[in-house]
């Protein structure tokens, strides 16, 4: 017991010495640096993004090309880890009674694809619809018509991603509960990729999975245009831009497709 008590006392002394050392270091550091004290982190005010959510006037002034540029710049900042800390508490209050997002994103359900972070946007900036395989159905169409025609979003991004489980399951023709019907909506992409792809056409081949993923994004874009006269009219008038891209899981970069 004496030995354990001695070891415990020694450990406590080491903790106290380390704590004292950290406090002494904090005293000599410039106040503009991040300091950790008593389990809390103090973030310099200059590092907090204090811009508020978009107003109706600010949203109306944005052109689709401007919004697309902001999304690409935001993704570049995400990839480079050049991120800012947002004043989320204030932004929550600012967006409580109204919202005027600049864009809407159709993303896969995948937990490794944090949409707002990917584009370095905050509360009130984006509408995000998430569904396995980033497929289009009636509910997605209605949601996007609301986001654009009613709420004024200027860009739609259909966002696929590498190593998509839904894509691989569709390639393998998985049958399981309601998943079966969902995967059936990806089968046209499997068939389209299979027509031109040279090589092993299985989920074990990353190149074929990538090809199906690309076709799946392109088909979703086409469905948004053909199944929603509202979205097509907005795009034809230059009031909406519909684009596609694939998220690189290893780098965080969104590789946008060339507009067709």
JSON list of N, CA, C and O in Angstrom, two decimals, residues 121-181:
[
{"chain": "A", "resi": 121, "resn": "UNK", "atom": "N", "xyz": [-18.73, 25.96, -45.77]},
{"chain": "A", "resi": 121, "resn": "UNK", "atom": "CA", "xyz": [-19.88, 26.83, -45.57]},
{"chain": "A", "resi": 121, "resn": "UNK", "atom": "C", "xyz": [-20.47, 26.59, -44.19]},
{"chain": "A", "resi": 121, "resn": "UNK", "atom": "O", "xyz": [-20.20, 25.57, -43.55]},
{"chain": "A", "resi": 122, "resn": "UNK", "atom": "N", "xyz": [-21.30, 27.53, -43.74]},
{"chain": "A", "resi": 122, "resn": "UNK", "atom": "CA", "xyz": [-21.86, 27.43, -42.40]},
{"chain": "A", "resi": 122, "resn": "UNK", "atom": "C", "xyz": [-23.37, 27.36, -42.40]},
{"chain": "A", "resi": 122, "resn": "UNK", "atom": "O", "xyz": [-24.02, 27.17, -43.43]},
{"chain": "A", "resi": 123, "resn": "UNK", "atom": "N", "xyz": [-23.93, 27.54, -41.21]},
{"chain": "A", "resi": 123, "resn": "UNK", "atom": "CA", "xyz": [-25.38, 27.48, -41.02]},
{"chain": "A", "resi": 123, "resn": "UNK", "atom": "C", "xyz": [-26.07, 28.51, -41.92]},
{"chain": "A", "resi": 123, "resn": "UNK", "atom": "O", "xyz": [-25.68, 29.66, -41.99]},
{"chain": "A", "resi": 124, "resn": "UNK", "atom": "N", "xyz": [-27.09, 28.05, -42.64]},
{"chain": "A", "resi": 124, "resn": "UNK", "atom": "CA", "xyz": [-27.85, 28.95, -43.49]},
{"chain": "A", "resi": 124, "resn": "UNK", "atom": "C", "xyz": [-27.31, 29.12, -44.90]},
{"chain": "A", "resi": 124, "resn": "UNK", "atom": "O", "xyz": [-27.92, 29.83, -45.70]},
{"chain": "A", "resi": 125, "resn": "UNK", "atom": "N", "xyz": [-26.18, 28.49, -45.22]},
{"chain": "A", "resi": 125, "resn": "UNK", "atom": "CA", "xyz": [-25.57, 28.68, -46.54]},
{"chain": "A", "resi": 125, "resn": "UNK", "atom": "C", "xyz": [-26.06, 27.70, -47.60]},
{"chain": "A", "resi": 125, "resn": "UNK", "atom": "O", "xyz": [-26.12, 28.03, -48.78]},
{"chain": "A", "resi": 126, "resn": "UNK", "atom": "N", "xyz": [-26.38, 26.46, -47.17]},
{"chain": "A", "resi": 126, "resn": "UNK", "atom": "CA", "xyz": [-26.69, 25.41, -48.13]},
{"chain": "A", "resi": 126, "resn": "UNK", "atom": "C", "xyz": [-27.93, 24.62, -47.73]},
{"chain": "A", "resi": 126, "resn": "UNK", "atom": "O", "xyz": [-28.16, 24.36, -46.54]},
{"chain": "A", "resi": 127, "resn": "UNK", "atom": "N", "xyz": [-28.71, 24.23, -48.74]},
{"chain": "A", "resi": 127, "resn": "UNK", "atom": "CA", "xyz": [-29.69, 23.16, -48.57]},
{"chain": "A", "resi": 127, "resn": "UNK", "atom": "C", "xyz": [-28.94, 21.86, -48.88]},
{"chain": "A", "resi": 127, "resn": "UNK", "atom": "O", "xyz": [-28.22, 21.80, -49.88]},
{"chain": "A", "resi": 128, "resn": "UNK", "atom": "N", "xyz": [-29.12, 20.83, -48.07]},
{"chain": "A", "resi": 128, "resn": "UNK", "atom": "CA", "xyz": [-28.45, 19.56, -48.33]},
{"chain": "A", "resi": 128, "resn": "UNK", "atom": "C", "xyz": [-29.45, 18.42, -48.27]},
{"chain": "A", "resi": 128, "resn": "UNK", "atom": "O", "xyz": [-30.13, 18.23, -47.25]},
{"chain": "A", "resi": 129, "resn": "UNK", "atom": "N", "xyz": [-29.56, 17.67, -49.36]},
{"chain": "A", "resi": 129, "resn": "UNK", "atom": "CA", "xyz": [-30.39, 16.48, -49.41]},
{"chain": "A", "resi": 129, "resn": "UNK", "atom": "C", "xyz": [-29.47, 15.27, -49.44]},
{"chain": "A", "resi": 129, "resn": "UNK", "atom": "O", "xyz": [-28.58, 15.18, -50.29]},
{"chain": "A", "resi": 130, "resn": "UNK", "atom": "N", "xyz": [-29.67, 14.34, -48.52]},
{"chain": "A", "resi": 130, "resn": "UNK", "atom": "CA", "xyz": [-28.80, 13.17, -48.44]},
{"chain": "A", "resi": 130, "resn": "UNK", "atom": "C", "xyz": [-29.62, 11.91, -48.60]},
{"chain": "A", "resi": 130, "resn": "UNK", "atom": "O", "xyz": [-30.62, 11.70, -47.91]},
{"chain": "A", "resi": 131, "resn": "UNK", "atom": "N", "xyz": [-29.16, 11.09, -49.53]},
{"chain": "A", "resi": 131, "resn": "UNK", "atom": "CA", "xyz": [-29.83, 9.81, -49.78]},
{"chain": "A", "resi": 131, "resn": "UNK", "atom": "C", "xyz": [-28.78, 8.85, -50.37]},
{"chain": "A", "resi": 131, "resn": "UNK", "atom": "O", "xyz": [-27.92, 9.27, -51.14]},
{"chain": "A", "resi": 132, "resn": "UNK", "atom": "N", "xyz": [-28.83, 7.59, -49.96]},
{"chain": "A", "resi": 132, "resn": "UNK", "atom": "CA", "xyz": [-27.83, 6.63, -50.42]},
{"chain": "A", "resi": 132, "resn": "UNK", "atom": "C", "xyz": [-27.74, 6.62, -51.95]},
{"chain": "A", "resi": 132, "resn": "UNK", "atom": "O", "xyz": [-28.76, 6.52, -52.64]},
{"chain": "A", "resi": 133, "resn": "UNK", "atom": "N", "xyz": [-26.53, 6.75, -52.45]},
{"chain": "A", "resi": 133, "resn": "UNK", "atom": "CA", "xyz": [-26.32, 6.73, -53.90]},
{"chain": "A", "resi": 133, "resn": "UNK", "atom": "C", "xyz": [-26.67, 8.03, -54.59]},
{"chain": "A", "resi": 133, "resn": "UNK", "atom": "O", "xyz": [-26.70, 8.07, -55.82]},
{"chain": "A", "resi": 134, "resn": "UNK", "atom": "N", "xyz": [-26.94, 9.09, -53.82]},
{"chain": "A", "resi": 134, "resn": "UNK", "atom": "CA", "xyz": [-27.33, 10.41, -54.38]},
{"chain": "A", "resi": 134, "resn": "UNK", "atom": "C", "xyz": [-28.26, 10.27, -55.59]},
{"chain": "A", "resi": 134, "resn": "UNK", "atom": "O", "xyz": [-28.04, 10.84, -56.66]},
{"chain": "A", "resi": 135, "resn": "UNK", "atom": "N", "xyz": [-29.33, 9.50, -55.38]},
{"chain": "A", "resi": 135, "resn": "UNK", "atom": "CA", "xyz": [-30.30, 9.25, -56.45]},
{"chain": "A", "resi": 135, "resn": "UNK", "atom": "C", "xyz": [-31.38, 10.34, -56.46]},
{"chain": "A", "resi": 135, "resn": "UNK", "atom": "O", "xyz": [-31.55, 11.08, -55.49]},
{"chain": "A", "resi": 136, "resn": "UNK", "atom": "N", "xyz": [-32.10, 10.41, -57.55]},
{"chain": "A", "resi": 136, "resn": "UNK", "atom": "CA", "xyz": [-33.20, 11.36, -57.69]},
{"chain": "A", "resi": 136, "resn": "UNK", "atom": "C", "xyz": [-34.53, 10.60, -57.64]},
{"chain": "A", "resi": 136, "resn": "UNK", "atom": "O", "xyz": [-34.70, 9.59, -58.33]},
{"chain": "A", "resi": 137, "resn": "UNK", "atom": "N", "xyz": [-35.44, 11.08, -56.81]},
{"chain": "A", "resi": 137, "resn": "UNK", "atom": "CA", "xyz": [-36.80, 10.55, -56.81]},
{"chain": "A", "resi": 137, "resn": "UNK", "atom": "C", "xyz": [-37.77, 11.73, -56.69]},
{"chain": "A", "resi": 137, "resn": "UNK", "atom": "O", "xyz": [-37.34, 12.89, -56.70]},
{"chain": "A", "resi": 138, "resn": "UNK", "atom": "N", "xyz": [-39.04, 11.45, -56.56]},
{"chain": "A", "resi": 138, "resn": "UNK", "atom": "CA", "xyz": [-40.05, 12.51, -56.53]},
{"chain": "A", "resi": 138, "resn": "UNK", "atom": "C", "xyz": [-39.83, 13.47, -55.36]},
{"chain": "A", "resi": 138, "resn": "UNK", "atom": "O", "xyz": [-40.01, 14.69, -55.49]},
{"chain": "A", "resi": 139, "resn": "UNK", "atom": "N", "xyz": [-39.43, 12.92, -54.23]},
{"chain": "A", "resi": 139, "resn": "UNK", "atom": "CA", "xyz": [-39.22, 13.76, -53.05]},
{"chain": "A", "resi": 139, "resn": "UNK", "atom": "C", "xyz": [-38.02, 14.69, -53.23]},
{"chain": "A", "resi": 139, "resn": "UNK", "atom": "O", "xyz": [-38.04, 15.84, -52.78]},
{"chain": "A", "resi": 140, "resn": "UNK", "atom": "N", "xyz": [-36.97, 14.18, -53.85]},
{"chain": "A", "resi": 140, "resn": "UNK", "atom": "CA", "xyz": [-35.80, 15.01, -54.13]},
{"chain": "A", "resi": 140, "resn": "UNK", "atom": "C", "xyz": [-36.18, 16.13, -55.10]},
{"chain": "A", "resi": 140, "resn": "UNK", "atom": "O", "xyz": [-35.79, 17.29, -54.92]},
{"chain": "A", "resi": 141, "resn": "UNK", "atom": "N", "xyz": [-36.94, 15.79, -56.13]},
{"chain": "A", "resi": 141, "resn": "UNK", "atom": "CA", "xyz": [-37.36, 16.79, -57.11]},
{"chain": "A", "resi": 141, "resn": "UNK", "atom": "C", "xyz": [-38.17, 17.90, -56.43]},
{"chain": "A", "resi": 141, "resn": "UNK", "atom": "O", "xyz": [-37.93, 19.09, -56.65]},
{"chain": "A", "resi": 142, "resn": "UNK", "atom": "N", "xyz": [-39.12, 17.51, -55.60]},
{"chain": "A", "resi": 142, "resn": "UNK", "atom": "CA", "xyz": [-39.92, 18.50, -54.90]},
{"chain": "A", "resi": 142, "resn": "UNK", "atom": "C", "xyz": [-39.09, 19.35, -53.96]},
{"chain": "A", "resi": 142, "resn": "UNK", "atom": "O", "xyz": [-39.28, 20.58, -53.88]},
{"chain": "A", "resi": 143, "resn": "UNK", "atom": "N", "xyz": [-38.14, 18.73, -53.28]},
{"chain": "A", "resi": 143, "resn": "UNK", "atom": "CA", "xyz": [-37.26, 19.46, -52.36]},
{"chain": "A", "resi": 143, "resn": "UNK", "atom": "C", "xyz": [-36.41, 20.49, -53.10]},
{"chain": "A", "resi": 143, "resn": "UNK", "atom": "O", "xyz": [-36.23, 21.62, -52.64]},
{"chain": "A", "resi": 144, "resn": "UNK", "atom": "N", "xyz": [-35.92, 20.09, -54.28]},
{"chain": "A", "resi": 144, "resn": "UNK", "atom": "CA", "xyz": [-35.05, 21.00, -55.03]},
{"chain": "A", "resi": 144, "resn": "UNK", "atom": "C", "xyz": [-35.85, 22.11, -55.70]},
{"chain": "A", "resi": 144, "resn": "UNK", "atom": "O", "xyz": [-35.34, 23.21, -55.89]},
{"chain": "A", "resi": 145, "resn": "UNK", "atom": "N", "xyz": [-37.07, 21.82, -56.07]},
{"chain": "A", "resi": 145, "resn": "UNK", "atom": "CA", "xyz": [-37.94, 22.88, -56.59]},
{"chain": "A", "resi": 145, "resn": "UNK", "atom": "C", "xyz": [-38.21, 23.91, -55.51]},
{"chain": "A", "resi": 145, "resn": "UNK", "atom": "O", "xyz": [-38.23, 25.12, -55.77]},
{"chain": "A", "resi": 146, "resn": "UNK", "atom": "N", "xyz": [-38.41, 23.44, -54.29]},
{"chain": "A", "resi": 146, "resn": "UNK", "atom": "CA", "xyz": [-38.59, 24.36, -53.17]},
{"chain": "A", "resi": 146, "resn": "UNK", "atom": "C", "xyz": [-37.32, 25.18, -52.93]},
{"chain": "A", "resi": 146, "resn": "UNK", "atom": "O", "xyz": [-37.37, 26.40, -52.74]},
{"chain": "A", "resi": 147, "resn": "UNK", "atom": "N", "xyz": [-36.17, 24.49, -52.94]},
{"chain": "A", "resi": 147, "resn": "UNK", "atom": "CA", "xyz": [-34.90, 25.16, -52.64]},
{"chain": "A", "resi": 147, "resn": "UNK", "atom": "C", "xyz": [-34.57, 26.25, -53.65]},
{"chain": "A", "resi": 147, "resn": "UNK", "atom": "O", "xyz": [-33.99, 27.29, -53.29]},
{"chain": "A", "resi": 148, "resn": "UNK", "atom": "N", "xyz": [-34.96, 26.03, -54.90]},
{"chain": "A", "resi": 148, "resn": "UNK", "atom": "CA", "xyz": [-34.58, 26.97, -55.96]},
{"chain": "A", "resi": 148, "resn": "UNK", "atom": "C", "xyz": [-35.70, 27.96, -56.30]},
{"chain": "A", "resi": 148, "resn": "UNK", "atom": "O", "xyz": [-35.56, 29.16, -56.13]},
{"chain": "A", "resi": 149, "resn": "UNK", "atom": "N", "xyz": [-36.81, 27.45, -56.78]},
{"chain": "A", "resi": 149, "resn": "UNK", "atom": "CA", "xyz": [-37.91, 28.31, -57.23]},
{"chain": "A", "resi": 149, "resn": "UNK", "atom": "C", "xyz": [-38.51, 29.12, -56.08]},
{"chain": "A", "resi": 149, "resn": "UNK", "atom": "O", "xyz": [-38.80, 30.31, -56.22]},
{"chain": "A", "resi": 150, "resn": "UNK", "atom": "N", "xyz": [-38.68, 28.47, -54.93]},
{"chain": "A", "resi": 150, "resn": "UNK", "atom": "CA", "xyz": [-39.31, 29.14, -53.79]},
{"chain": "A", "resi": 150, "resn": "UNK", "atom": "C", "xyz": [-38.30, 29.89, -52.94]},
{"chain": "A", "resi": 150, "resn": "UNK", "atom": "O", "xyz": [-38.53, 31.04, -52.56]},
{"chain": "A", "resi": 151, "resn": "UNK", "atom": "N", "xyz": [-37.16, 29.25, -52.65]},
{"chain": "A", "resi": 151, "resn": "UNK", "atom": "CA", "xyz": [-36.22, 29.83, -51.70]},
{"chain": "A", "resi": 151, "resn": "UNK", "atom": "C", "xyz": [-35.00, 30.49, -52.33]},
{"chain": "A", "resi": 151, "resn": "UNK", "atom": "O", "xyz": [-34.17, 31.05, -51.62]},
{"chain": "A", "resi": 152, "resn": "UNK", "atom": "N", "xyz": [-34.86, 30.41, -53.65]},
{"chain": "A", "resi": 152, "resn": "UNK", "atom": "CA", "xyz": [-33.86, 31.22, -54.33]},
{"chain": "A", "resi": 152, "resn": "UNK", "atom": "C", "xyz": [-32.44, 30.71, -54.45]},
{"chain": "A", "resi": 152, "resn": "UNK", "atom": "O", "xyz": [-31.54, 31.47, -54.82]},
{"chain": "A", "resi": 153, "resn": "UNK", "atom": "N", "xyz": [-32.18, 29.44, -54.13]},
{"chain": "A", "resi": 153, "resn": "UNK", "atom": "CA", "xyz": [-30.83, 28.90, -54.30]},
{"chain": "A", "resi": 153, "resn": "UNK", "atom": "C", "xyz": [-30.43, 28.96, -55.78]},
{"chain": "A", "resi": 153, "resn": "UNK", "atom": "O", "xyz": [-31.26, 28.72, -56.66]},
{"chain": "A", "resi": 154, "resn": "UNK", "atom": "N", "xyz": [-29.15, 29.26, -56.04]},
{"chain": "A", "resi": 154, "resn": "UNK", "atom": "CA", "xyz": [-28.71, 29.54, -57.41]},
{"chain": "A", "resi": 154, "resn": "UNK", "atom": "C", "xyz": [-27.97, 28.38, -58.08]},
{"chain": "A", "resi": 154, "resn": "UNK", "atom": "O", "xyz": [-27.77, 28.40, -59.29]},
{"chain": "A", "resi": 155, "resn": "UNK", "atom": "N", "xyz": [-27.55, 27.40, -57.30]},
{"chain": "A", "resi": 155, "resn": "UNK", "atom": "CA", "xyz": [-26.77, 26.28, -57.85]},
{"chain": "A", "resi": 155, "resn": "UNK", "atom": "C", "xyz": [-27.26, 24.97, -57.24]},
{"chain": "A", "resi": 155, "resn": "UNK", "atom": "O", "xyz": [-27.59, 24.91, -56.06]},
{"chain": "A", "resi": 156, "resn": "UNK", "atom": "N", "xyz": [-27.33, 23.93, -58.07]},
{"chain": "A", "resi": 156, "resn": "UNK", "atom": "CA", "xyz": [-27.56, 22.57, -57.59]},
{"chain": "A", "resi": 156, "resn": "UNK", "atom": "C", "xyz": [-26.30, 21.77, -57.89]},
{"chain": "A", "resi": 156, "resn": "UNK", "atom": "O", "xyz": [-25.82, 21.75, -59.03]},
{"chain": "A", "resi": 157, "resn": "UNK", "atom": "N", "xyz": [-25.76, 21.11, -56.87]},
{"chain": "A", "resi": 157, "resn": "UNK", "atom": "CA", "xyz": [-24.61, 20.24, -57.04]},
{"chain": "A", "resi": 157, "resn": "UNK", "atom": "C", "xyz": [-25.04, 18.80, -56.77]},
{"chain": "A", "resi": 157, "resn": "UNK", "atom": "O", "xyz": [-25.55, 18.50, -55.69]},
{"chain": "A", "resi": 158, "resn": "UNK", "atom": "N", "xyz": [-24.86, 17.94, -57.75]},
{"chain": "A", "resi": 158, "resn": "UNK", "atom": "CA", "xyz": [-25.05, 16.50, -57.53]},
{"chain": "A", "resi": 158, "resn": "UNK", "atom": "C", "xyz": [-23.67, 15.95, -57.19]},
{"chain": "A", "resi": 158, "resn": "UNK", "atom": "O", "xyz": [-22.75, 15.99, -58.01]},
{"chain": "A", "resi": 159, "resn": "UNK", "atom": "N", "xyz": [-23.53, 15.46, -55.96]},
{"chain": "A", "resi": 159, "resn": "UNK", "atom": "CA", "xyz": [-22.21, 15.10, -55.45]},
{"chain": "A", "resi": 159, "resn": "UNK", "atom": "C", "xyz": [-22.09, 13.60, -55.20]},
{"chain": "A", "resi": 159, "resn": "UNK", "atom": "O", "xyz": [-22.65, 13.07, -54.24]},
{"chain": "A", "resi": 160, "resn": "UNK", "atom": "N", "xyz": [-21.34, 12.92, -56.07]},
{"chain": "A", "resi": 160, "resn": "UNK", "atom": "CA", "xyz": [-21.02, 11.52, -55.84]},
{"chain": "A", "resi": 160, "resn": "UNK", "atom": "C", "xyz": [-19.73, 11.44, -55.04]},
{"chain": "A", "resi": 160, "resn": "UNK", "atom": "O", "xyz": [-19.11, 12.45, -54.72]},
{"chain": "A", "resi": 161, "resn": "UNK", "atom": "N", "xyz": [-19.31, 10.23, -54.72]},
{"chain": "A", "resi": 161, "resn": "UNK", "atom": "CA", "xyz": [-18.04, 10.08, -53.99]},
{"chain": "A", "resi": 161, "resn": "UNK", "atom": "C", "xyz": [-17.41, 8.72, -54.25]},
{"chain": "A", "resi": 161, "resn": "UNK", "atom": "O", "xyz": [-18.09, 7.76, -54.64]},
{"chain": "A", "resi": 162, "resn": "UNK", "atom": "N", "xyz": [-16.12, 8.65, -54.02]},
{"chain": "A", "resi": 162, "resn": "UNK", "atom": "CA", "xyz": [-15.37, 7.40, -54.19]},
{"chain": "A", "resi": 162, "resn": "UNK", "atom": "C", "xyz": [-15.85, 6.36, -53.19]},
{"chain": "A", "resi": 162, "resn": "UNK", "atom": "O", "xyz": [-16.39, 6.69, -52.13]},
{"chain": "A", "resi": 163, "resn": "UNK", "atom": "N", "xyz": [-15.62, 5.11, -53.51]},
{"chain": "A", "resi": 163, "resn": "UNK", "atom": "CA", "xyz": [-15.89, 3.98, -52.62]},
{"chain": "A", "resi": 163, "resn": "UNK", "atom": "C", "xyz": [-17.33, 3.99, -52.10]},
{"chain": "A", "resi": 163, "resn": "UNK", "atom": "O", "xyz": [-17.58, 3.70, -50.93]},
{"chain": "A", "resi": 164, "resn": "UNK", "atom": "N", "xyz": [-18.27, 4.33, -52.95]},
{"chain": "A", "resi": 164, "resn": "UNK", "atom": "CA", "xyz": [-19.67, 4.42, -52.55]},
{"chain": "A", "resi": 164, "resn": "UNK", "atom": "C", "xyz": [-20.27, 3.03, -52.37]},
{"chain": "A", "resi": 164, "resn": "UNK", "atom": "O", "xyz": [-20.32, 2.24, -53.32]},
{"chain": "A", "resi": 165, "resn": "UNK", "atom": "N", "xyz": [-20.75, 2.74, -51.17]},
{"chain": "A", "resi": 165, "resn": "UNK", "atom": "CA", "xyz": [-21.31, 1.43, -50.89]},
{"chain": "A", "resi": 165, "resn": "UNK", "atom": "C", "xyz": [-22.56, 1.15, -51.70]},
{"chain": "A", "resi": 165, "resn": "UNK", "atom": "O", "xyz": [-22.81, 0.00, -52.10]},
{"chain": "A", "resi": 166, "resn": "UNK", "atom": "N", "xyz": [-23.36, 2.18, -51.94]},
{"chain": "A", "resi": 166, "resn": "UNK", "atom": "CA", "xyz": [-24.58, 1.99, -52.73]},
{"chain": "A", "resi": 166, "resn": "UNK", "atom": "C", "xyz": [-24.24, 1.62, -54.17]},
{"chain": "A", "resi": 166, "resn": "UNK", "atom": "O", "xyz": [-24.89, 0.75, -54.77]},
{"chain": "A", "resi": 167, "resn": "UNK", "atom": "N", "xyz": [-23.22, 2.28, -54.71]},
{"chain": "A", "resi": 167, "resn": "UNK", "atom": "CA", "xyz": [-22.78, 1.97, -56.08]},
{"chain": "A", "resi": 167, "resn": "UNK", "atom": "C", "xyz": [-22.29, 0.53, -56.17]},
{"chain": "A", "resi": 167, "resn": "UNK", "atom": "O", "xyz": [-22.66, -0.23, -57.07]},
{"chain": "A", "resi": 168, "resn": "UNK", "atom": "N", "xyz": [-21.46, 0.14, -55.21]},
{"chain": "A", "resi": 168, "resn": "UNK", "atom": "CA", "xyz": [-20.90, -1.22, -55.23]},
{"chain": "A", "resi": 168, "resn": "UNK", "atom": "C", "xyz": [-22.00, -2.26, -55.03]},
{"chain": "A", "resi": 168, "resn": "UNK", "atom": "O", "xyz": [-21.98, -3.33, -55.65]},
{"chain": "A", "resi": 169, "resn": "UNK", "atom": "N", "xyz": [-22.97, -1.95, -54.19]},
{"chain": "A", "resi": 169, "resn": "UNK", "atom": "CA", "xyz": [-24.08, -2.88, -53.97]},
{"chain": "A", "resi": 169, "resn": "UNK", "atom": "C", "xyz": [-24.93, -3.03, -55.23]},
{"chain": "A", "resi": 169, "resn": "UNK", "atom": "O", "xyz": [-25.41, -4.12, -55.54]},
{"chain": "A", "resi": 170, "resn": "UNK", "atom": "N", "xyz": [-25.11, -1.91, -55.95]},
{"chain": "A", "resi": 170, "resn": "UNK", "atom": "CA", "xyz": [-25.87, -1.97, -57.20]},
{"chain": "A", "resi": 170, "resn": "UNK", "atom": "C", "xyz": [-25.13, -2.82, -58.23]},
{"chain": "A", "resi": 170, "resn": "UNK", "atom": "O", "xyz": [-25.75, -3.61, -58.97]},
{"chain": "A", "resi": 171, "resn": "UNK", "atom": "N", "xyz": [-23.82, -2.66, -58.29]},
{"chain": "A", "resi": 171, "resn": "UNK", "atom": "CA", "xyz": [-23.02, -3.46, -59.23]},
{"chain": "A", "resi": 171, "resn": "UNK", "atom": "C", "xyz": [-23.17, -4.95, -58.91]},
{"chain": "A", "resi": 171, "resn": "UNK", "atom": "O", "xyz": [-23.28, -5.80, -59.80]},
{"chain": "A", "resi": 172, "resn": "UNK", "atom": "N", "xyz": [-23.19, -5.26, -57.61]},
{"chain": "A", "resi": 172, "resn": "UNK", "atom": "CA", "xyz": [-23.33, -6.65, -57.17]},
{"chain": "A", "resi": 172, "resn": "UNK", "atom": "C", "xyz": [-24.77, -7.14, -57.20]},
{"chain": "A", "resi": 172, "resn": "UNK", "atom": "O", "xyz": [-25.04, -8.29, -56.86]},
{"chain": "A", "resi": 173, "resn": "UNK", "atom": "N", "xyz": [-25.71, -6.24, -57.56]},
{"chain": "A", "resi": 173, "resn": "UNK", "atom": "CA", "xyz": [-27.13, -6.57, -57.64]},
{"chain": "A", "resi": 173, "resn": "UNK", "atom": "C", "xyz": [-27.65, -7.13, -56.32]},
{"chain": "A", "resi": 173, "resn": "UNK", "atom": "O", "xyz": [-28.32, -8.16, -56.26]},
{"chain": "A", "resi": 174, "resn": "UNK", "atom": "N", "xyz": [-27.35, -6.42, -55.26]},
{"chain": "A", "resi": 174, "resn": "UNK", "atom": "CA", "xyz": [-27.78, -6.83, -53.91]},
{"chain": "A", "resi": 174, "resn": "UNK", "atom": "C", "xyz": [-29.30, -6.74, -53.80]},
{"chain": "A", "resi": 174, "resn": "UNK", "atom": "O", "xyz": [-29.92, -5.80, -54.28]},
{"chain": "A", "resi": 175, "resn": "UNK", "atom": "N", "xyz": [-29.89, -7.72, -53.11]},
{"chain": "A", "resi": 175, "resn": "UNK", "atom": "CA", "xyz": [-31.33, -7.73, -52.86]},
{"chain": "A", "resi": 175, "resn": "UNK", "atom": "C", "xyz": [-31.53, -7.80, -51.35]},
{"chain": "A", "resi": 175, "resn": "UNK", "atom": "O", "xyz": [-31.16, -8.78, -50.70]},
{"chain": "A", "resi": 176, "resn": "UNK", "atom": "N", "xyz": [-32.12, -6.76, -50.78]},
{"chain": "A", "resi": 176, "resn": "UNK", "atom": "CA", "xyz": [-32.35, -6.75, -49.34]},
{"chain": "A", "resi": 176, "resn": "UNK", "atom": "C", "xyz": [-33.38, -5.70, -48.97]},
{"chain": "A", "resi": 176, "resn": "UNK", "atom": "O", "xyz": [-33.12, -4.50, -49.07]},
{"chain": "A", "resi": 177, "resn": "UNK", "atom": "N", "xyz": [-34.56, -6.14, -48.57]},
{"chain": "A", "resi": 177, "resn": "UNK", "atom": "CA", "xyz": [-35.59, -5.23, -48.10]},
{"chain": "A", "resi": 177, "resn": "UNK", "atom": "C", "xyz": [-35.85, -4.07, -49.06]},
{"chain": "A", "resi": 177, "resn": "UNK", "atom": "O", "xyz": [-35.88, -4.24, -50.28]},
{"chain": "A", "resi": 178, "resn": "UNK", "atom": "N", "xyz": [-36.04, -2.89, -48.49]},
{"chain": "A", "resi": 178, "resn": "UNK", "atom": "CA", "xyz": [-36.28, -1.69, -49.29]},
{"chain": "A", "resi": 178, "resn": "UNK", "atom": "C", "xyz": [-35.02, -1.21, -50.01]},
{"chain": "A", "resi": 178, "resn": "UNK", "atom": "O", "xyz": [-35.12, -0.36, -50.91]},
{"chain": "A", "resi": 179, "resn": "UNK", "atom": "N", "xyz": [-33.87, -1.75, -49.63]},
{"chain": "A", "resi": 179, "resn": "UNK", "atom": "CA", "xyz": [-32.63, -1.40, -50.32]},
{"chain": "A", "resi": 179, "resn": "UNK", "atom": "C", "xyz": [-32.70, -1.83, -51.78]},
{"chain": "A", "resi": 179, "resn": "UNK", "atom": "O", "xyz": [-32.13, -1.19, -52.66]},
{"chain": "A", "resi": 180, "resn": "UNK", "atom": "N", "xyz": [-33.42, -2.92, -52.05]},
{"chain": "A", "resi": 180, "resn": "UNK", "atom": "CA", "xyz": [-33.56, -3.44, -53.41]},
{"chain": "A", "resi": 180, "resn": "UNK", "atom": "C", "xyz": [-34.11, -2.37, -54.36]},
{"chain": "A", "resi": 180, "resn": "UNK", "atom": "O", "xyz": [-33.58, -2.14, -55.45]},
{"chain": "A", "resi": 181, "resn": "UNK", "atom": "N", "xyz": [-35.18, -1.70, -53.93]},
{"chain": "A", "resi": 181, "resn": "UNK", "atom": "CA", "xyz": [-35.81, -0.68, -54.78]},
{"chain": "A", "resi": 181, "resn": "UNK", "atom": "C", "xyz": [-34.90, 0.52, -54.95]},
{"chain": "A", "resi": 181, "resn": "UNK", "atom": "O", "xyz": [-34.85, 1.14, -56.03]}
]
